[in-house]
DNA sequence: GCCAACGTTGGC
DNA sequence: GCCAACGTTGGC
């Protein structure tokens, strides 16, 4: 049985934890999520899933692609047992970062959760949106 | 279980 | 630094 891969978008403030920090670490733990919708997305992730790494606040753009290496692990920063984390490793940087501005004006991407649920730190990306953004990054 | 107050996220 | 959106908390 072939597993169907899912696609995600994960936001990080680069002055707290940037793409370069993830690259420097080699593999990182995505923890500290305290929002149920975002947590449910973390729990739905499977090893091998791919995620856009997005820089919020500074940059405001998709910078690279990470691969989920472990999912549904306990959040090491949480004492209550309610929250989950995942592990991920950097796969590659986009040839060209794709900005929120570009995403906003692109009709193909109008229904992205990044736009419709803009405060959500971990959102789903559907395969069409994923491919479209990869194309934008090649321009 | 409703809803007002409050806190947080994140773009600008 | 402001503020809109919206999730969470807590009184009733």
Short mmCIF file of C-alpha atoms (C1' of nucleotides) in Angstrom, two decimals:
data_model
loop_
_atom_site.label_atom_id
_atom_site.label_comp_id
_atom_site.label_asym_id
_atom_site.label_seq_id
_atom_site.Cartn_x
_atom_site.Cartn_y
_atom_site.Cartn_z
CA UNK A 1 0.00 0.00 0.00
CA UNK A 2 1.39 3.32 -1.07
CA UNK A 3 0.89 6.09 1.39
CA UNK A 4 -0.55 9.33 0.07
CA UNK A 5 1.69 12.20 0.92
CA UNK A 6 0.23 15.35 2.42
CA UNK A 7 1.49 18.90 2.08
CA UNK A 8 1.70 21.54 4.77
CA UNK A 9 2.82 25.06 5.47
CA UNK A 10 4.59 25.93 8.71
CA UNK A 11 5.16 29.46 9.87
CA UNK A 12 8.11 30.61 11.88
CA UNK A 13 9.38 34.01 12.83
CA UNK A 14 12.92 34.01 11.46
CA UNK A 15 14.30 35.97 14.40
CA UNK A 16 13.11 33.12 16.63
CA UNK A 17 13.72 30.10 14.40
CA UNK A 18 14.67 30.59 10.77
CA UNK A 19 15.24 28.32 7.79
CA UNK A 20 18.97 28.77 8.34
CA UNK A 21 18.56 27.66 11.96
CA UNK A 22 16.86 24.47 10.75
CA UNK A 23 19.65 23.88 8.22
CA UNK A 24 22.26 24.45 10.92
CA UNK A 25 20.54 21.96 13.23
CA UNK A 26 20.12 19.36 10.50
CA UNK A 27 16.88 18.17 12.04
CA UNK A 28 14.52 20.17 14.22
CA UNK A 29 11.62 19.65 16.60
CA UNK A 30 8.55 21.74 15.81
CA UNK A 31 7.14 22.40 19.25
CA UNK A 32 5.42 25.11 21.24
CA UNK A 33 2.16 24.99 19.26
CA UNK A 34 -0.73 25.99 21.54
CA UNK A 35 -3.61 26.09 19.14
CA UNK A 36 -5.91 23.13 18.67
CA UNK A 37 -6.37 23.46 14.92
CA UNK A 38 -2.63 23.69 14.42
CA UNK A 39 -2.10 20.77 16.77
CA UNK A 40 -4.58 18.65 14.87
CA UNK A 41 -2.64 19.37 11.72
CA UNK A 42 0.58 18.32 13.46
CA UNK A 43 -1.10 15.07 14.50
CA UNK A 44 -2.30 14.44 10.95
CA UNK A 45 1.25 14.60 9.61
CA UNK A 46 3.07 11.46 8.57
CA UNK A 47 6.79 10.89 8.12
CA UNK A 48 7.59 11.67 4.49
CA UNK A 49 5.06 14.51 4.24
CA UNK A 50 6.44 17.76 2.89
CA UNK A 51 6.01 21.24 4.32
CA UNK A 52 6.70 24.71 3.06
CA UNK A 53 8.79 26.65 5.57
CA UNK A 54 7.35 30.15 5.79
CA UNK A 55 8.95 33.21 7.36
CA UNK A 56 6.37 35.39 9.11
CA UNK A 57 6.94 38.98 10.23
CA UNK A 58 10.32 39.27 8.54
CA UNK A 59 10.47 38.20 4.91
CA UNK A 60 6.81 37.10 4.82
CA UNK A 61 7.58 34.46 2.25
CA UNK A 62 7.95 30.76 1.63
CA UNK A 63 11.66 30.10 1.83
CA UNK A 64 12.14 26.35 1.60
CA UNK A 65 10.79 22.81 1.79
CA UNK A 66 11.13 20.55 4.82
CA UNK A 67 10.33 16.88 5.22
CA UNK A 68 8.52 15.50 8.25
CA UNK A 69 10.69 12.83 9.85
CA UNK A 70 8.57 11.97 12.90
CA UNK A 71 5.03 12.91 13.84
CA UNK A 72 2.72 12.89 16.81
CA UNK A 73 5.48 13.04 19.38
CA UNK A 74 4.89 14.69 22.79
CA UNK A 75 5.77 18.38 22.89
CA UNK A 76 8.91 18.58 25.05
CA UNK A 77 7.95 22.11 26.15
CA UNK A 78 4.57 20.95 27.51
CA UNK A 79 3.88 19.47 30.94
CA UNK A 80 0.16 18.81 30.46
CA UNK A 81 0.37 16.13 27.78
CA UNK A 82 -2.16 17.96 25.65
CA UNK A 83 0.18 19.18 22.95
CA UNK A 84 2.04 17.46 20.17
CA UNK A 85 5.14 18.14 18.14
CA UNK A 86 6.79 16.80 14.99
CA UNK A 87 10.38 16.46 13.81
CA UNK A 88 11.48 17.72 10.44
CA UNK A 89 14.58 18.20 8.35
CA UNK A 90 15.34 20.74 5.62
CA UNK A 91 15.00 19.28 2.13
CA UNK A 92 15.89 22.21 -0.09
CA UNK A 93 15.61 25.94 -0.31
CA UNK A 94 13.34 27.31 -3.02
CA UNK A 95 15.23 28.69 -6.02
CA UNK A 96 13.34 31.90 -5.37
CA UNK A 97 11.28 32.69 -2.27
CA UNK A 98 7.56 33.08 -2.94
CA UNK A 99 6.13 36.06 -1.08
CA UNK A 100 2.75 36.38 0.58
CA UNK A 101 2.13 39.32 -1.72
CA UNK A 102 2.44 37.09 -4.79
CA UNK A 103 0.25 34.42 -3.23
CA UNK A 104 -2.45 36.99 -2.43
CA UNK A 105 -2.74 38.25 -6.00
CA UNK A 106 -2.67 34.78 -7.62
CA UNK A 107 -6.20 33.55 -8.41
CA UNK A 108 -4.98 29.93 -8.32
CA UNK A 109 -4.03 30.36 -4.69
CA UNK A 110 -6.99 32.39 -3.48
CA UNK A 111 -8.40 29.59 -1.34
CA UNK A 112 -5.15 28.65 0.40
CA UNK A 113 -5.51 28.27 4.16
CA UNK A 114 -2.55 30.59 4.45
CA UNK A 115 -4.95 33.33 3.30
CA UNK A 116 -8.28 32.13 4.63
CA UNK A 117 -6.92 31.18 8.08
CA UNK A 118 -4.03 33.55 8.16
CA UNK A 119 -3.44 33.31 11.90
CA UNK A 120 -2.96 29.56 11.81
CA UNK A 121 0.69 28.60 12.26
CA UNK A 122 0.39 25.15 10.68
CA UNK A 123 -1.92 24.88 7.69
CA UNK A 124 -2.72 22.42 4.93
CA UNK A 125 -1.66 22.95 1.33
CA UNK A 126 -3.52 21.01 -1.33
CA UNK A 127 -1.51 19.32 -4.10
CA UNK A 128 -2.57 21.83 -6.79
CA UNK A 129 -1.49 24.74 -4.62
CA UNK A 130 1.76 22.95 -3.82
CA UNK A 131 2.61 22.45 -7.51
CA UNK A 132 1.62 25.98 -8.37
CA UNK A 133 3.91 27.47 -5.73
CA UNK A 134 6.77 25.25 -6.88
CA UNK A 135 6.27 26.69 -10.37
CA UNK A 136 6.31 30.24 -9.04
CA UNK A 137 9.59 29.46 -7.30
CA UNK A 138 11.15 28.53 -10.65
CA UNK A 139 10.40 31.89 -12.21
"C1'" DG B 1 -23.84 26.59 26.56
"C1'" DC B 2 -23.63 31.53 25.63
"C1'" DC B 3 -20.98 35.41 25.06
"C1'" DA B 4 -18.08 39.32 26.61
"C1'" DA B 5 -13.49 40.20 27.74
"C1'" DC B 6 -9.05 39.24 26.90
"C1'" DG B 7 -4.78 37.60 24.63
"C1'" DT B 8 -2.17 36.36 20.55
"C1'" DT B 9 -0.83 36.30 15.75
"C1'" DG B 10 0.95 38.50 12.10
"C1'" DG B 11 0.48 41.90 8.18
"C1'" DC B 12 1.14 46.55 7.39
"C1'" DG C 1 3.28 50.40 16.94
"C1'" DC C 2 -1.32 49.63 15.38
"C1'" DC C 3 -5.10 46.87 14.75
"C1'" DA C 4 -8.07 43.18 12.54
"C1'" DA C 5 -9.09 38.50 13.01
"C1'" DC C 6 -10.03 35.05 15.83
"C1'" DG C 7 -9.02 31.55 19.49
"C1'" DT C 8 -9.48 30.97 24.51
"C1'" DT C 9 -11.20 31.78 29.09
"C1'" DG C 10 -14.41 32.34 32.59
"C1'" DG C 11 -18.75 34.21 34.66
"C1'" DC C 12 -23.34 33.32 34.62
#
